[in-house]
Coordinates of N, CA and C in Angstrom, one line a residue:
X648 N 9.0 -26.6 165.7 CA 7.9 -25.9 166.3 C 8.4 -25.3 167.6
X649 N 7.7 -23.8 167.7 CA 8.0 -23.4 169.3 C 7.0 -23.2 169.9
X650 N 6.7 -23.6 171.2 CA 5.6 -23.4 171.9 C 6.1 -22.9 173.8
X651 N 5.2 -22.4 173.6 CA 5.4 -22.0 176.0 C 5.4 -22.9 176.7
X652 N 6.6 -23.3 177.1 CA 6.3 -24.1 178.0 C 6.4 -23.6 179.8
X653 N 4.9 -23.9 180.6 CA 5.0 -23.1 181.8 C 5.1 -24.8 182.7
X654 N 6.0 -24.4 183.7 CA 6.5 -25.2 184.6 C 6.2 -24.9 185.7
X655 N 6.3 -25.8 186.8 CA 6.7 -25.0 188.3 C 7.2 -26.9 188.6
X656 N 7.9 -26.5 190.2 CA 8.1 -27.5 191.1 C 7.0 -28.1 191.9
X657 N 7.3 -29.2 191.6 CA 6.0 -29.6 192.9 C 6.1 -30.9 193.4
X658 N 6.8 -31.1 194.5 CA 7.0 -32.6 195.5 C 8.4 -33.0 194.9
X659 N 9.6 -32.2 194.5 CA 10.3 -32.3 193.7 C 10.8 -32.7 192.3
X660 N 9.5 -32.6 192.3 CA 9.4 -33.1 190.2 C 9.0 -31.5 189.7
X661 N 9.8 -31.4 188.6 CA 9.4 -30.4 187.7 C 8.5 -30.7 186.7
X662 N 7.3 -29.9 186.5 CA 6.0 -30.4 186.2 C 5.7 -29.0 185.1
X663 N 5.1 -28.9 183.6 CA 4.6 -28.6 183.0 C 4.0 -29.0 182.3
X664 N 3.6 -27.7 181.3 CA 2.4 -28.3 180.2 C 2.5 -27.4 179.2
X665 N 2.2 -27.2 178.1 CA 2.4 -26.7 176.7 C 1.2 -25.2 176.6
X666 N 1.5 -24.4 176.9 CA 0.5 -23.6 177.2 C -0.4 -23.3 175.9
X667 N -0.1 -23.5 174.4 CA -0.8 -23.2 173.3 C -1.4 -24.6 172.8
X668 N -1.4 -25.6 173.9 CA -1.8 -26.6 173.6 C -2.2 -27.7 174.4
X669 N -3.9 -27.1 174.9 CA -4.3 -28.5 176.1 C -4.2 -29.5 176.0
X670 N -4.2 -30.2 177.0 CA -3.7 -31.4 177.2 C -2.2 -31.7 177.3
X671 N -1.4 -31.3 177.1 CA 0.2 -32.0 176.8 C 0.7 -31.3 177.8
X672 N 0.6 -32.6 178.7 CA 1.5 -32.1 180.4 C 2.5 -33.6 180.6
X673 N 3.8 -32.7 181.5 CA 4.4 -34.1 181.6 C 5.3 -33.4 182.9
X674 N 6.2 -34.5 183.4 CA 6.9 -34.3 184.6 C 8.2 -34.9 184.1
X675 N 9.0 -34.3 185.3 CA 10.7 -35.2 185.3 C 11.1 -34.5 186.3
X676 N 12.2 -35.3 186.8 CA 13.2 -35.0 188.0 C 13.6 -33.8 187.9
X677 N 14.4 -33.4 186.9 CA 14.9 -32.0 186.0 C 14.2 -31.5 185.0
X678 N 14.8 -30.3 185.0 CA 14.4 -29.8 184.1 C 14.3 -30.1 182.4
X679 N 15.9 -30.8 182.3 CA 15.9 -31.2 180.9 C 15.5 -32.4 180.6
X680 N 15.0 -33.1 181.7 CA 13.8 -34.7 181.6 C 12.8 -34.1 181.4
X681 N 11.9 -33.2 182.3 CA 11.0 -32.5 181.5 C 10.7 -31.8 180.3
X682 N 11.6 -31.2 179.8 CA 11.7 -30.9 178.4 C 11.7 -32.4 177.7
X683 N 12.3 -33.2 177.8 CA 12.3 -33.9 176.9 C 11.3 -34.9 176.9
X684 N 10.7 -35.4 178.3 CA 9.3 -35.7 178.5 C 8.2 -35.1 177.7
X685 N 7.7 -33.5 178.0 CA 7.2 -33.0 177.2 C 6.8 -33.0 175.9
X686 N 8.3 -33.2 175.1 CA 8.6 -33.3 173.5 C 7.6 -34.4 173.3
X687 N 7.9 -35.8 174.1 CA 7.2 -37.1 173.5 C 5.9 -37.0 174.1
X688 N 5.4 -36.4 174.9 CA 4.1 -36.0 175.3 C 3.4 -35.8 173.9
X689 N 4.1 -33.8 173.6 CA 3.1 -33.6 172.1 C 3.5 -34.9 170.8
X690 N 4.4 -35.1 170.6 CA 4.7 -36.0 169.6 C 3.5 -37.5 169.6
X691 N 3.6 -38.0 170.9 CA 2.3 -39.0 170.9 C 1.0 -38.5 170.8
X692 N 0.8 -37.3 170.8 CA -0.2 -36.5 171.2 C -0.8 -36.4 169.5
X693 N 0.3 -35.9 169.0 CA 0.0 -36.1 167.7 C -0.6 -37.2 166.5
X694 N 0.0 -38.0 167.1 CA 0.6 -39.2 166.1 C -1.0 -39.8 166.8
X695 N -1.5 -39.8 168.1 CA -2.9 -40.1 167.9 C -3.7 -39.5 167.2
X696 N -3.6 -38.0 167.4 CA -4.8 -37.6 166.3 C -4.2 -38.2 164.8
X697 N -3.5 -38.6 164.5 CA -3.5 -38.5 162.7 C -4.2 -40.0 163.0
X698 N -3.9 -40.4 163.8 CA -4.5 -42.1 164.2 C -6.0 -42.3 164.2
X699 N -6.7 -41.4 164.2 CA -8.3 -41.1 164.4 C -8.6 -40.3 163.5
X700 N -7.7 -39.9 162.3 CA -8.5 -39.0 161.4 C -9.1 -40.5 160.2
X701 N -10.0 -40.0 159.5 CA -11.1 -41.0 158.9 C -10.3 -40.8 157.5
X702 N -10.3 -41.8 157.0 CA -9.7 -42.1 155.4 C -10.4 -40.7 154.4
X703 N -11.5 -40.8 154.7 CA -12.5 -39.6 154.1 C -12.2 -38.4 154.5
X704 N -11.3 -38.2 154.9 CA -11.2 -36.6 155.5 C -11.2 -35.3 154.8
X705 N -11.4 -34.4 155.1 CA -11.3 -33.0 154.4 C -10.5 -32.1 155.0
X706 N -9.6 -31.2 154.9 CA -8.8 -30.4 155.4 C -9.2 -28.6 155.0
X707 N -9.3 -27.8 155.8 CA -9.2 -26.7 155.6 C -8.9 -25.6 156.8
X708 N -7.8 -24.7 155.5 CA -7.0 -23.4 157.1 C -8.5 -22.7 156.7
X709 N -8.1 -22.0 158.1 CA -9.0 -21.4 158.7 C -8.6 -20.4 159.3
X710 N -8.8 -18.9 159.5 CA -8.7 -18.0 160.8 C -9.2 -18.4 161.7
X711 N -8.6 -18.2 162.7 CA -9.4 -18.3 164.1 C -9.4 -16.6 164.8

């Protein structure tokens, strides 16, 4: 999957968050600790919602 990732510097940590997707923010010293921070950000991020969907569930695409 590809998504935007928007960053900036701040108190010397590099700090972003997943712009197609609230919530998933993360920091690191570098840049490529933040990338990889990030990665396990959405990845737990995920793995809770499937964690909280109900045995009974229903699925459907949709346009937005």
């Amino acid at each position: 999957m590809q998504a935007t990732l928007v960053y900036w510097e701040d108190g010397g940590w590099m700090v972003g968050k997943i712009k197609e997707i609230p919530g998933v923010f993360s920091q690191g010293e570098t840049l490529d600790e933040l990338l990889e921070n990030i990665s396990d950000a959405y990845r737990l991020m995920i793995e809770d919602e499937a964690a909280e969907v109900r045995a009974d569930h229903r699925e459907m695409v949709v346009a937005l």
